[in-house]
Structures are given as structure tokens and as C-alpha cells.
Amino acid sequence: MVLTLSLIRDKPRRFNALRRDIEGVTQKMLSQTLKQMERDGLITRTVLPTTPVSVEYAVTPLGQTLAAVLDSLQLWARDHIADVLAARRLYDGRVGG
């Protein structure tokens, strides 16, 4: 869900574009994720009047608020990665991992 949200945050995307950009995701898993995100009010689904029919997904204002929180989490992770890695080394040294 986090990766999907980040990919459609700045501009609407079509299903197949998302599927190409998310390595290893199955069509079923992406479809389930998008349906749940739509149900939660994080994205909108728009059927485009094309032949064949295309569907486009866009982030809602509610989804944008979640994206902002995820940005903060990403900044925290980047700022503290050295501390996390040091803690892991200490832990592994104590427990023999």
C-alpha cells in the first residue's frame, strides 16, 4: 500500500503502469490493494472512456494526509539508519546472531 500510494501521489496512474512499476506484484494482489485503498478513501478510481476501457487511480485529500505522515517516517528512517544498524550489531553481538 505504501509503495502504491507513493507512485500515484503526484499524478494519476493506470493499473498497468502501476503493475509495471511495482516489481513482483501480481495482478490479483495489486487489484486487492487498490480496492482496499479505494474503500478506505485513500484513492479514487476513474473509468476512462477509451477503447479498450482503462482505469486510472488518483490520491484523495485523505490519501495525501497519509502520504505526508509516510514522508515523515521516511525522513526519520533516513536520519536514524546509522543508529538502527549500530543497535542491530550490538544486539547480534550479544545474542550471537
mmCIF file of N, CA and C in Angstrom:
data_model
loop_
_atom_site.group_PDB
_atom_site.id
_atom_site.type_symbol
_atom_site.label_atom_id
_atom_site.label_comp_id
_atom_site.label_asym_id
_atom_site.label_seq_id
_atom_site.Cartn_x
_atom_site.Cartn_y
_atom_site.Cartn_z
ATOM 1 N N MET A 1 0.820 -1.181 0.000
ATOM 2 C CA MET A 1 0.000 0.000 0.000
ATOM 3 C C MET A 1 0.867 1.249 0.000
ATOM 4 N N VAL A 2 1.943 1.243 0.762
ATOM 5 C CA VAL A 2 2.816 2.415 0.857
ATOM 6 C C VAL A 2 3.436 2.728 -0.500
ATOM 7 N N LEU A 3 3.939 1.718 -1.169
ATOM 8 C CA LEU A 3 4.557 1.929 -2.480
ATOM 9 C C LEU A 3 3.520 2.395 -3.495
ATOM 10 N N THR A 4 2.354 1.788 -3.476
ATOM 11 C CA THR A 4 1.290 2.184 -4.398
ATOM 12 C C THR A 4 0.915 3.643 -4.183
ATOM 13 N N LEU A 5 0.757 4.042 -2.945
ATOM 14 C CA LEU A 5 0.414 5.428 -2.632
ATOM 15 C C LEU A 5 1.497 6.380 -3.120
ATOM 16 N N SER A 6 2.734 6.016 -2.915
ATOM 17 C CA SER A 6 3.818 6.904 -3.345
ATOM 18 C C SER A 6 3.866 7.040 -4.865
ATOM 19 N N LEU A 7 3.491 5.993 -5.590
ATOM 20 C CA LEU A 7 3.534 6.044 -7.052
ATOM 21 C C LEU A 7 2.421 6.884 -7.663
ATOM 22 N N ILE A 8 1.291 7.009 -6.971
ATOM 23 C CA ILE A 8 0.190 7.804 -7.528
ATOM 24 C C ILE A 8 -0.006 9.124 -6.796
ATOM 25 N N ARG A 9 0.892 9.429 -5.904
ATOM 26 C CA ARG A 9 0.750 10.634 -5.093
ATOM 27 C C ARG A 9 0.745 11.919 -5.924
ATOM 28 N N ASP A 10 1.646 12.017 -6.888
ATOM 29 C CA ASP A 10 1.797 13.262 -7.637
ATOM 30 C C ASP A 10 0.992 13.322 -8.923
ATOM 31 N N LYS A 11 0.618 12.166 -9.447
ATOM 32 C CA LYS A 11 -0.191 12.165 -10.668
ATOM 33 C C LYS A 11 -0.953 10.856 -10.759
ATOM 34 N N PRO A 12 -2.145 10.900 -11.336
ATOM 35 C CA PRO A 12 -2.925 9.673 -11.503
ATOM 36 C C PRO A 12 -2.166 8.670 -12.360
ATOM 37 N N ARG A 13 -2.410 7.394 -12.075
ATOM 38 C CA ARG A 13 -1.727 6.322 -12.815
ATOM 39 C C ARG A 13 -2.739 5.253 -13.198
ATOM 40 N N ARG A 14 -2.458 4.608 -14.304
ATOM 41 C CA ARG A 14 -3.283 3.493 -14.751
ATOM 42 C C ARG A 14 -2.781 2.194 -14.113
ATOM 43 N N PHE A 15 -3.678 1.227 -14.071
ATOM 44 C CA PHE A 15 -3.384 -0.051 -13.426
ATOM 45 C C PHE A 15 -2.115 -0.688 -13.983
ATOM 46 N N ASN A 16 -2.030 -0.800 -15.304
ATOM 47 C CA ASN A 16 -0.879 -1.485 -15.893
ATOM 48 C C ASN A 16 0.429 -0.748 -15.636
ATOM 49 N N ALA A 17 0.384 0.568 -15.561
ATOM 50 C CA ALA A 17 1.595 1.329 -15.239
ATOM 51 C C ALA A 17 2.042 1.015 -13.816
ATOM 52 N N LEU A 18 1.093 0.934 -12.900
ATOM 53 C CA LEU A 18 1.427 0.576 -11.517
ATOM 54 C C LEU A 18 2.010 -0.831 -11.458
ATOM 55 N N ARG A 19 1.394 -1.733 -12.179
ATOM 56 C CA ARG A 19 1.861 -3.124 -12.158
ATOM 57 C C ARG A 19 3.289 -3.240 -12.686
ATOM 58 N N ARG A 20 3.600 -2.476 -13.717
ATOM 59 C CA ARG A 20 4.968 -2.494 -14.258
ATOM 60 C C ARG A 20 5.969 -1.923 -13.256
ATOM 61 N N ASP A 21 5.551 -0.912 -12.514
ATOM 62 C CA ASP A 21 6.474 -0.211 -11.619
ATOM 63 C C ASP A 21 6.661 -0.877 -10.263
ATOM 64 N N ILE A 22 5.783 -1.785 -9.899
ATOM 65 C CA ILE A 22 5.902 -2.476 -8.613
ATOM 66 C C ILE A 22 6.421 -3.884 -8.890
ATOM 67 N N GLU A 23 7.697 -4.043 -8.718
ATOM 68 C CA GLU A 23 8.353 -5.306 -9.053
ATOM 69 C C GLU A 23 7.791 -6.463 -8.236
ATOM 70 N N GLY A 24 7.417 -7.527 -8.930
ATOM 71 C CA GLY A 24 6.981 -8.742 -8.262
ATOM 72 C C GLY A 24 5.524 -8.779 -7.839
ATOM 73 N N VAL A 25 4.782 -7.702 -8.012
ATOM 74 C CA VAL A 25 3.381 -7.709 -7.587
ATOM 75 C C VAL A 25 2.549 -8.458 -8.624
ATOM 76 N N THR A 26 1.621 -9.254 -8.131
ATOM 77 C CA THR A 26 0.713 -9.952 -9.037
ATOM 78 C C THR A 26 -0.475 -9.047 -9.346
ATOM 79 N N GLN A 27 -1.149 -9.357 -10.426
ATOM 80 C CA GLN A 27 -2.333 -8.591 -10.799
ATOM 81 C C GLN A 27 -3.378 -8.670 -9.685
ATOM 82 N N LYS A 28 -3.547 -9.862 -9.117
ATOM 83 C CA LYS A 28 -4.528 -10.060 -8.050
ATOM 84 C C LYS A 28 -4.181 -9.226 -6.818
ATOM 85 N N MET A 29 -2.916 -9.242 -6.417
ATOM 86 C CA MET A 29 -2.513 -8.504 -5.219
ATOM 87 C C MET A 29 -2.675 -6.999 -5.417
ATOM 88 N N LEU A 30 -2.272 -6.497 -6.584
ATOM 89 C CA LEU A 30 -2.417 -5.067 -6.855
ATOM 90 C C LEU A 30 -3.887 -4.678 -6.882
ATOM 91 N N SER A 31 -4.703 -5.502 -7.504
ATOM 92 C CA SER A 31 -6.136 -5.231 -7.563
ATOM 93 C C SER A 31 -6.745 -5.180 -6.164
ATOM 94 N N GLN A 32 -6.384 -6.132 -5.312
ATOM 95 C CA GLN A 32 -6.895 -6.151 -3.932
ATOM 96 C C GLN A 32 -6.437 -4.921 -3.159
ATOM 97 N N THR A 33 -5.178 -4.554 -3.343
ATOM 98 C CA THR A 33 -4.632 -3.388 -2.644
ATOM 99 C C THR A 33 -5.361 -2.123 -3.067
ATOM 100 N N LEU A 34 -5.549 -1.949 -4.367
ATOM 101 C CA LEU A 34 -6.229 -0.756 -4.868
ATOM 102 C C LEU A 34 -7.680 -0.703 -4.393
ATOM 103 N N LYS A 35 -8.361 -1.841 -4.389
ATOM 104 C CA LYS A 35 -9.749 -1.874 -3.907
ATOM 105 C C LYS A 35 -9.824 -1.485 -2.434
ATOM 106 N N GLN A 36 -8.903 -1.989 -1.633
ATOM 107 C CA GLN A 36 -8.899 -1.653 -0.208
ATOM 108 C C GLN A 36 -8.589 -0.175 0.003
ATOM 109 N N MET A 37 -7.640 0.348 -0.760
ATOM 110 C CA MET A 37 -7.300 1.769 -0.648
ATOM 111 C C MET A 37 -8.477 2.650 -1.068
ATOM 112 N N GLU A 38 -9.199 2.229 -2.103
ATOM 113 C CA GLU A 38 -10.392 2.968 -2.526
ATOM 114 C C GLU A 38 -11.458 2.894 -1.436
ATOM 115 N N ARG A 39 -11.660 1.730 -0.878
ATOM 116 C CA ARG A 39 -12.645 1.537 0.196
ATOM 117 C C ARG A 39 -12.320 2.405 1.404
ATOM 118 N N ASP A 40 -11.018 2.547 1.693
ATOM 119 C CA ASP A 40 -10.575 3.355 2.830
ATOM 120 C C ASP A 40 -10.595 4.851 2.541
ATOM 121 N N GLY A 41 -10.891 5.229 1.300
ATOM 122 C CA GLY A 41 -10.956 6.642 0.949
ATOM 123 C C GLY A 41 -9.615 7.267 0.622
ATOM 124 N N LEU A 42 -8.593 6.436 0.399
ATOM 125 C CA LEU A 42 -7.250 6.957 0.128
ATOM 126 C C LEU A 42 -7.036 7.293 -1.341
ATOM 127 N N ILE A 43 -7.775 6.610 -2.224
ATOM 128 C CA ILE A 43 -7.642 6.843 -3.660
ATOM 129 C C ILE A 43 -9.019 6.852 -4.313
ATOM 130 N N THR A 44 -9.057 7.407 -5.519
ATOM 131 C CA THR A 44 -10.257 7.319 -6.342
ATOM 132 C C THR A 44 -9.940 6.464 -7.557
ATOM 133 N N ARG A 45 -10.965 5.842 -8.079
ATOM 134 C CA ARG A 45 -10.854 5.003 -9.277
ATOM 135 C C ARG A 45 -11.758 5.618 -10.330
ATOM 136 N N THR A 46 -11.179 5.963 -11.478
ATOM 137 C CA THR A 46 -11.938 6.579 -12.558
ATOM 138 C C THR A 46 -11.833 5.713 -13.806
ATOM 139 N N VAL A 47 -12.983 5.325 -14.347
ATOM 140 C CA VAL A 47 -13.013 4.572 -15.595
ATOM 141 C C VAL A 47 -12.947 5.583 -16.730
ATOM 142 N N LEU A 48 -11.949 5.432 -17.591
ATOM 143 C CA LEU A 48 -11.744 6.358 -18.698
ATOM 144 C C LEU A 48 -12.494 5.872 -19.935
ATOM 145 N N PRO A 49 -13.085 6.796 -20.682
ATOM 146 C CA PRO A 49 -13.856 6.409 -21.873
ATOM 147 C C PRO A 49 -12.941 6.127 -23.066
ATOM 148 N N THR A 50 -12.184 5.050 -22.961
ATOM 149 C CA THR A 50 -11.259 4.666 -24.024
ATOM 150 C C THR A 50 -11.598 3.266 -24.503
ATOM 151 N N THR A 51 -11.029 2.906 -25.627
ATOM 152 C CA THR A 51 -11.180 1.547 -26.135
ATOM 153 C C THR A 51 -9.797 0.956 -26.300
ATOM 154 N N PRO A 52 -9.459 -0.101 -25.573
ATOM 155 C CA PRO A 52 -10.268 -0.718 -24.523
ATOM 156 C C PRO A 52 -10.364 0.200 -23.306
ATOM 157 N N VAL A 53 -11.294 -0.109 -22.448
ATOM 158 C CA VAL A 53 -11.525 0.695 -21.253
ATOM 159 C C VAL A 53 -10.277 0.692 -20.379
ATOM 160 N N SER A 54 -9.928 1.862 -19.879
ATOM 161 C CA SER A 54 -8.801 1.997 -18.952
ATOM 162 C C SER A 54 -9.310 2.549 -17.633
ATOM 163 N N VAL A 55 -8.587 2.241 -16.586
ATOM 164 C CA VAL A 55 -8.925 2.737 -15.256
ATOM 165 C C VAL A 55 -7.727 3.503 -14.727
ATOM 166 N N GLU A 56 -8.013 4.643 -14.105
ATOM 167 C CA GLU A 56 -6.959 5.492 -13.562
ATOM 168 C C GLU A 56 -7.199 5.680 -12.068
ATOM 169 N N TYR A 57 -6.121 5.680 -11.319
ATOM 170 C CA TYR A 57 -6.196 5.834 -9.869
ATOM 171 C C TYR A 57 -5.500 7.122 -9.467
ATOM 172 N N ALA A 58 -6.114 7.839 -8.522
ATOM 173 C CA ALA A 58 -5.551 9.098 -8.039
ATOM 174 C C ALA A 58 -5.700 9.163 -6.522
ATOM 175 N N VAL A 59 -4.822 9.906 -5.896
ATOM 176 C CA VAL A 59 -4.855 10.051 -4.436
ATOM 177 C C VAL A 59 -5.900 11.094 -4.049
ATOM 178 N N THR A 60 -6.661 10.794 -3.020
ATOM 179 C CA THR A 60 -7.647 11.727 -2.477
ATOM 180 C C THR A 60 -6.967 12.663 -1.472
ATOM 181 N N PRO A 61 -7.663 13.705 -1.042
ATOM 182 C CA PRO A 61 -7.102 14.544 0.022
ATOM 183 C C PRO A 61 -6.764 13.740 1.284
ATOM 184 N N LEU A 62 -7.587 12.760 1.625
ATOM 185 C CA LEU A 62 -7.283 11.903 2.777
ATOM 186 C C LEU A 62 -6.002 11.118 2.533
ATOM 187 N N GLY A 63 -5.845 10.598 1.329
ATOM 188 C CA GLY A 63 -4.629 9.876 0.977
ATOM 189 C C GLY A 63 -3.396 10.766 1.036
ATOM 190 N N GLN A 64 -3.558 12.031 0.672
ATOM 191 C CA GLN A 64 -2.435 12.972 0.747
ATOM 192 C C GLN A 64 -1.992 13.173 2.197
ATOM 193 N N THR A 65 -2.945 13.169 3.126
ATOM 194 C CA THR A 65 -2.553 13.331 4.533
ATOM 195 C C THR A 65 -1.750 12.124 5.010
ATOM 196 N N LEU A 66 -2.116 10.932 4.556
ATOM 197 C CA LEU A 66 -1.342 9.739 4.903
ATOM 198 C C LEU A 66 0.037 9.799 4.259
ATOM 199 N N ALA A 67 0.112 10.250 3.024
ATOM 200 C CA ALA A 67 1.402 10.365 2.332
ATOM 201 C C ALA A 67 2.340 11.293 3.098
ATOM 202 N N ALA A 68 1.803 12.358 3.670
ATOM 203 C CA ALA A 68 2.632 13.281 4.451
ATOM 204 C C ALA A 68 3.202 12.588 5.687
ATOM 205 N N VAL A 69 2.396 11.770 6.341
ATOM 206 C CA VAL A 69 2.870 11.016 7.506
ATOM 207 C C VAL A 69 3.960 10.035 7.082
ATOM 208 N N LEU A 70 3.760 9.371 5.961
ATOM 209 C CA LEU A 70 4.757 8.422 5.464
ATOM 210 C C LEU A 70 6.054 9.129 5.089
ATOM 211 N N ASP A 71 5.950 10.365 4.589
ATOM 212 C CA ASP A 71 7.155 11.161 4.315
ATOM 213 C C ASP A 71 7.952 11.370 5.594
ATOM 214 N N SER A 72 7.250 11.683 6.674
ATOM 215 C CA SER A 72 7.918 11.883 7.963
ATOM 216 C C SER A 72 8.609 10.606 8.420
ATOM 217 N N LEU A 73 7.952 9.482 8.238
ATOM 218 C CA LEU A 73 8.544 8.195 8.602
ATOM 219 C C LEU A 73 9.800 7.924 7.775
ATOM 220 N N GLN A 74 9.738 8.229 6.493
ATOM 221 C CA GLN A 74 10.900 8.035 5.620
ATOM 222 C C GLN A 74 12.066 8.924 6.059
ATOM 223 N N LEU A 75 11.776 10.169 6.405
ATOM 224 C CA LEU A 75 12.828 11.072 6.889
ATOM 225 C C LEU A 75 13.436 10.545 8.182
ATOM 226 N N TRP A 76 12.592 10.062 9.089
ATOM 227 C CA TRP A 76 13.089 9.511 10.343
ATOM 228 C C TRP A 76 14.024 8.336 10.055
ATOM 229 N N ALA A 77 13.593 7.442 9.171
ATOM 230 C CA ALA A 77 14.408 6.267 8.851
ATOM 231 C C ALA A 77 15.750 6.683 8.261
ATOM 232 N N ARG A 78 15.727 7.649 7.367
ATOM 233 C CA ARG A 78 16.973 8.109 6.755
ATOM 234 C C ARG A 78 17.888 8.748 7.799
ATOM 235 N N ASP A 79 17.315 9.546 8.682
ATOM 236 C CA ASP A 79 18.109 10.239 9.700
ATOM 237 C C ASP A 79 18.664 9.297 10.763
ATOM 238 N N HIS A 80 18.024 8.157 10.980
ATOM 239 C CA HIS A 80 18.402 7.268 12.079
ATOM 240 C C HIS A 80 18.909 5.900 11.641
ATOM 241 N N ILE A 81 19.143 5.711 10.353
ATOM 242 C CA ILE A 81 19.568 4.393 9.880
ATOM 243 C C ILE A 81 20.881 3.953 10.528
ATOM 244 N N ALA A 82 21.810 4.876 10.711
ATOM 245 C CA ALA A 82 23.088 4.508 11.334
ATOM 246 C C ALA A 82 22.867 4.013 12.763
ATOM 247 N N ASP A 83 21.974 4.667 13.503
ATOM 248 C CA ASP A 83 21.670 4.251 14.871
ATOM 249 C C ASP A 83 21.004 2.873 14.897
ATOM 250 N N VAL A 84 20.105 2.643 13.973
ATOM 251 C CA VAL A 84 19.418 1.349 13.899
ATOM 252 C C VAL A 84 20.416 0.239 13.578
ATOM 253 N N LEU A 85 21.287 0.484 12.607
ATOM 254 C CA LEU A 85 22.283 -0.525 12.247
ATOM 255 C C LEU A 85 23.254 -0.795 13.396
ATOM 256 N N ALA A 86 23.638 0.249 14.129
ATOM 257 C CA ALA A 86 24.520 0.067 15.285
ATOM 258 C C ALA A 86 23.824 -0.759 16.365
ATOM 259 N N ALA A 87 22.548 -0.480 16.607
ATOM 260 C CA ALA A 87 21.792 -1.244 17.597
ATOM 261 C C ALA A 87 21.689 -2.713 17.190
ATOM 262 N N ARG A 88 21.504 -2.961 15.913
ATOM 263 C CA ARG A 88 21.445 -4.348 15.434
ATOM 264 C C ARG A 88 22.771 -5.068 15.661
ATOM 265 N N ARG A 89 23.884 -4.378 15.386
ATOM 266 C CA ARG A 89 25.193 -5.001 15.589
ATOM 267 C C ARG A 89 25.403 -5.331 17.066
ATOM 268 N N LEU A 90 25.043 -4.417 17.949
ATOM 269 C CA LEU A 90 25.167 -4.674 19.388
ATOM 270 C C LEU A 90 24.309 -5.865 19.804
ATOM 271 N N TYR A 91 23.087 -5.880 19.346
ATOM 272 C CA TYR A 91 22.174 -6.974 19.678
ATOM 273 C C TYR A 91 22.718 -8.305 19.167
ATOM 274 N N ASP A 92 23.114 -8.325 17.899
ATOM 275 C CA ASP A 92 23.631 -9.560 17.311
ATOM 276 C C ASP A 92 24.888 -10.033 18.032
ATOM 277 N N GLY A 93 25.711 -9.096 18.497
ATOM 278 C CA GLY A 93 26.909 -9.459 19.250
ATOM 279 C C GLY A 93 26.571 -10.091 20.591
ATOM 280 N N ARG A 94 25.491 -9.637 21.205
ATOM 281 C CA ARG A 94 25.071 -10.179 22.499
ATOM 282 C C ARG A 94 24.412 -11.542 22.371
ATOM 283 N N VAL A 95 23.608 -11.722 21.353
ATOM 284 C CA VAL A 95 22.844 -12.966 21.243
ATOM 285 C C VAL A 95 23.442 -13.933 20.228
ATOM 286 N N GLY A 96 24.543 -13.553 19.626
ATOM 287 C CA GLY A 96 25.229 -14.452 18.702
ATOM 288 C C GLY A 96 24.586 -14.559 17.342
ATOM 289 N N GLY A 97 23.888 -13.505 16.910
ATOM 290 C CA GLY A 97 23.205 -13.538 15.610
ATOM 291 C C GLY A 97 24.085 -13.144 14.553
#
